Structures are given as structure tokens and as C-alpha cells.
CSV table of C-alpha atoms in Angstrom, one decimal:
chain,number,residue,atom,x,y,z
A,1,MET,CA,-19.5,-4.0,0.0
A,2,ASN,CA,-20.4,-6.5,2.8
A,3,ASN,CA,-19.9,-9.4,0.3
A,4,LEU,CA,-16.5,-8.1,-0.7
A,5,ILE,CA,-15.4,-7.7,2.9
A,6,GLU,CA,-16.5,-11.3,3.6
A,7,LYS,CA,-14.6,-12.6,0.6
A,8,LEU,CA,-11.5,-10.8,1.7
A,9,LYS,CA,-11.8,-12.2,5.2
A,10,GLN,CA,-12.3,-15.7,3.7
A,11,ASN,CA,-9.0,-15.1,1.8
A,12,GLY,CA,-7.2,-14.4,5.1
A,13,PHE,CA,-7.3,-10.6,5.2
A,14,GLU,CA,-8.2,-8.5,8.2
A,15,VAL,CA,-10.5,-5.8,6.7
A,16,TYR,CA,-11.6,-2.4,7.9
A,17,PHE,CA,-14.1,-0.4,5.9
A,18,LEU,CA,-13.6,3.3,6.7
A,19,GLU,CA,-15.5,6.2,5.1
A,20,THR,CA,-13.3,9.3,5.8
A,21,GLU,CA,-9.7,10.3,5.4
A,22,MET,CA,-9.6,11.0,9.2
A,23,GLN,CA,-10.8,7.5,10.0
A,24,VAL,CA,-8.2,6.0,7.7
A,25,LYS,CA,-5.4,8.0,9.2
A,26,LYS,CA,-6.6,7.1,12.8
A,27,LYS,CA,-6.7,3.4,11.9
A,28,VAL,CA,-3.2,3.5,10.5
A,29,THR,CA,-1.9,5.0,13.7
A,30,GLU,CA,-3.7,2.3,15.7
A,31,LEU,CA,-2.2,-0.5,13.5
A,32,ILE,CA,1.4,0.8,13.5
A,33,PRO,CA,2.7,1.4,17.0
A,34,GLU,CA,5.0,4.4,17.5
A,35,LYS,CA,8.7,3.7,17.1
A,36,SER,CA,8.0,0.8,14.8
A,37,GLU,CA,10.1,0.2,11.7
A,38,VAL,CA,8.0,1.1,8.7
A,39,MET,CA,8.6,1.0,4.9
A,40,THR,CA,6.2,3.2,3.0
A,41,MET,CA,5.8,2.0,-0.6
A,42,SER,CA,5.3,4.5,-3.4
A,43,SER,CA,1.6,5.2,-3.4
A,44,VAL,CA,-0.6,8.0,-4.6
A,45,THR,CA,-3.2,6.9,-2.1
A,46,LEU,CA,-0.8,7.3,0.9
A,47,ASP,CA,0.7,10.5,-0.4
A,48,THR,CA,-2.8,12.1,-1.0
A,49,LEU,CA,-3.8,11.2,2.6
A,50,GLY,CA,-0.5,12.5,4.1
A,51,ILE,CA,0.3,9.1,5.5
A,52,SER,CA,3.7,8.7,3.8
A,53,GLU,CA,4.8,12.1,5.0
A,54,ASP,CA,3.6,11.4,8.6
A,55,ILE,CA,5.4,8.1,8.7
A,56,ASN,CA,8.6,9.3,7.1
A,57,LYS,CA,8.9,12.8,8.7
A,58,SER,CA,7.0,12.9,11.9
A,59,GLY,CA,9.6,11.3,14.2
A,60,LYS,CA,7.0,8.9,15.5
A,61,TYR,CA,8.3,5.9,13.6
A,62,LYS,CA,11.5,4.4,12.3
A,63,PRO,CA,11.0,5.0,8.6
A,64,VAL,CA,13.0,2.9,6.1
A,65,ARG,CA,12.4,4.8,2.9
A,66,PRO,CA,14.6,7.8,3.7
A,67,LYS,CA,17.5,5.5,4.4
A,68,LEU,CA,17.3,4.2,0.8
A,69,TYR,CA,18.5,7.5,-0.5
A,70,THR,CA,21.6,7.4,1.7
A,71,LYS,CA,22.8,4.3,-0.1
A,72,ASP,CA,23.0,2.5,3.2
A,73,PRO,CA,23.4,-1.2,2.2
A,74,GLU,CA,21.3,-2.3,5.2
A,75,ALA,CA,18.4,-0.2,3.9
A,76,VAL,CA,17.7,-2.4,0.9
A,77,TYR,CA,17.4,-5.4,3.2
A,78,ARG,CA,15.2,-3.4,5.6
A,79,ALA,CA,13.0,-2.2,2.7
A,80,ASN,CA,12.2,-5.8,1.8
A,81,CYS,CA,11.9,-7.2,5.4
A,82,PRO,CA,10.5,-4.4,7.5
A,83,GLU,CA,8.4,-4.8,10.7
A,84,PHE,CA,5.6,-3.0,8.9
A,85,VAL,CA,5.1,-2.1,5.2
A,86,ILE,CA,2.3,0.1,4.1
A,87,GLY,CA,1.1,0.8,0.6
A,88,SER,CA,-1.7,0.1,-1.8
A,89,VAL,CA,-2.7,-2.1,-4.6
A,90,GLN,CA,-4.1,-1.4,-8.1
A,91,ALA,CA,-7.3,-3.4,-7.9
A,92,VAL,CA,-9.5,-5.6,-5.8
A,93,THR,CA,-12.1,-7.9,-7.4
A,94,GLU,CA,-15.6,-8.4,-6.0
A,95,ASN,CA,-14.4,-12.0,-5.4
A,96,GLY,CA,-11.7,-10.8,-3.0
A,97,GLU,CA,-8.7,-11.1,-5.3
A,98,ILE,CA,-5.9,-8.5,-4.8
A,99,VAL,CA,-4.2,-7.3,-8.0
A,100,MET,CA,-1.0,-5.3,-7.9
A,101,ALA,CA,1.5,-4.1,-10.4
A,102,SER,CA,5.0,-2.6,-9.8
A,103,ALA,CA,7.2,-1.0,-12.3
A,104,THR,CA,10.4,-2.3,-10.7
A,105,GLY,CA,9.0,-5.2,-8.7
A,106,SER,CA,10.5,-3.6,-5.5
A,107,GLN,CA,7.2,-3.8,-3.6
A,108,LEU,CA,6.7,-7.5,-4.2
A,109,PRO,CA,9.2,-9.0,-1.6
A,110,ALA,CA,7.9,-7.0,1.3
A,111,TYR,CA,4.2,-7.6,0.4
A,112,ALA,CA,4.5,-11.3,-0.5
A,113,TYR,CA,6.8,-12.6,2.3
A,114,GLY,CA,9.3,-10.1,3.8
A,115,ALA,CA,7.3,-7.8,6.0
A,116,LYS,CA,6.0,-9.0,9.4
A,117,ASN,CA,2.9,-6.8,8.8
A,118,VAL,CA,1.4,-5.6,5.6
A,119,ILE,CA,-1.1,-2.7,5.5
A,120,TRP,CA,-2.9,-1.7,2.3
A,121,VAL,CA,-4.9,1.4,2.1
A,122,ILE,CA,-7.3,0.8,-0.8
A,123,GLY,CA,-9.8,3.4,-2.2
A,124,LYS,CA,-13.3,2.3,-3.4
A,125,GLN,CA,-12.3,3.4,-6.9
A,126,LYS,CA,-10.1,0.3,-7.0
A,127,ILE,CA,-12.9,-2.2,-6.6
A,128,VAL,CA,-13.7,-4.0,-9.9
A,129,LYS,CA,-16.0,-6.8,-10.9
A,130,ASN,CA,-13.4,-9.4,-12.0
A,131,LEU,CA,-9.8,-10.0,-13.0
A,132,ASP,CA,-10.5,-8.8,-16.6
A,133,GLU,CA,-11.6,-5.4,-15.2
A,134,ALA,CA,-8.6,-5.4,-12.9
A,135,PHE,CA,-6.2,-5.8,-15.7
A,136,ARG,CA,-8.0,-3.2,-17.8
A,137,ARG,CA,-7.7,-0.8,-14.9
A,138,ILE,CA,-4.0,-1.4,-14.7
A,139,TYR,CA,-3.3,-1.1,-18.4
A,140,GLY,CA,-5.9,1.7,-19.0
A,141,GLU,CA,-5.4,3.9,-16.0
A,142,VAL,CA,-2.7,2.9,-13.6
A,143,LEU,CA,0.1,2.4,-16.2
A,144,GLU,CA,-0.5,5.9,-17.7
A,145,LYS,CA,-0.4,7.5,-14.3
A,146,GLU,CA,2.8,5.6,-13.4
A,147,ASP,CA,4.4,6.7,-16.7
A,148,ASP,CA,3.7,10.3,-15.9
A,149,ARG,CA,5.0,9.9,-12.3
A,150,ALA,CA,8.2,8.2,-13.5
A,151,ILE,CA,8.9,10.8,-16.1
A,152,LYS,CA,8.5,13.6,-13.6
A,153,THR,CA,10.6,11.8,-11.0
A,154,TYR,CA,13.4,10.4,-13.2
A,155,GLY,CA,13.2,12.4,-16.4
């Protein structure tokens, strides 16, 4: 794990290794000041930890996601260029490469260049040996779960 953390740091990432859900939630609240504008990306990880709900419903932040459902034209811009964006990725290689997939591509602008601050919460199960394993994980596990989620959400 120490080698992976070093590789990620060499690639320009600030990294925290946290062992419990409580530690993760505490770190997120330390990284995102109250009243900040935050876009929560679709993420099983964030939903499981209750982070999405806290950001979008607690009143402590200025959440962008709920505005998307109001058809506010400004919301689409804000979703791509928020002060903070929080989500996850599909795999991290032992060499410190981040691999993500998005059904619609909607996460990419904020992650790649739009958000002032990007926070990824990444579980240990997403650490893989190399890019081949990362893509196997996406096609063998992630895609199936996303299909199930999309069918439930959109029919």
C-alpha cells in the first residue's frame, strides 16, 4: 500500500489512506468546508457511506446535483465547473494510474478540468495490478453493476 501511495503522490495526487467509514466521512468534511458548492457524482461508494446524502440533504453545503432535476440551465454549467466535485473511480493500478468509466461521460469535464477541487473516495477493492486488470474490472464487474443500476433508474 505504501508503494501505491508514493506512486499516486508522484503523479500529483494528495492521498489519504483511511481504514474506517468514520475516518473517511470525517476526512471528507475536513476537505470540503461548509457552505461550499459541491457536485456529487453518481457513486455506489459515496451512497454506501452516506456521503452523497449528507452533502445533498444536510443543509451544510450548496449541493449542485439536486438543481439538475429542476432543469435550471445554470445547473448543467455548475455540475461541470463546481468548486468541489466528489465521486469515485473504477480502478487504480499499483503503478498509480487512475482508471474511470462513465456511461454518459458526464463526470469527465468536472474531473478532468472543470472543478477547482476533485475528491475521489476509492475502496481497496478497486486496486488492481495493472491496466489490463483495470479494464477487466470495468468490463467484468463495473459494467454489469452499472447496467443493473441504469435499468432500475431509467427502466
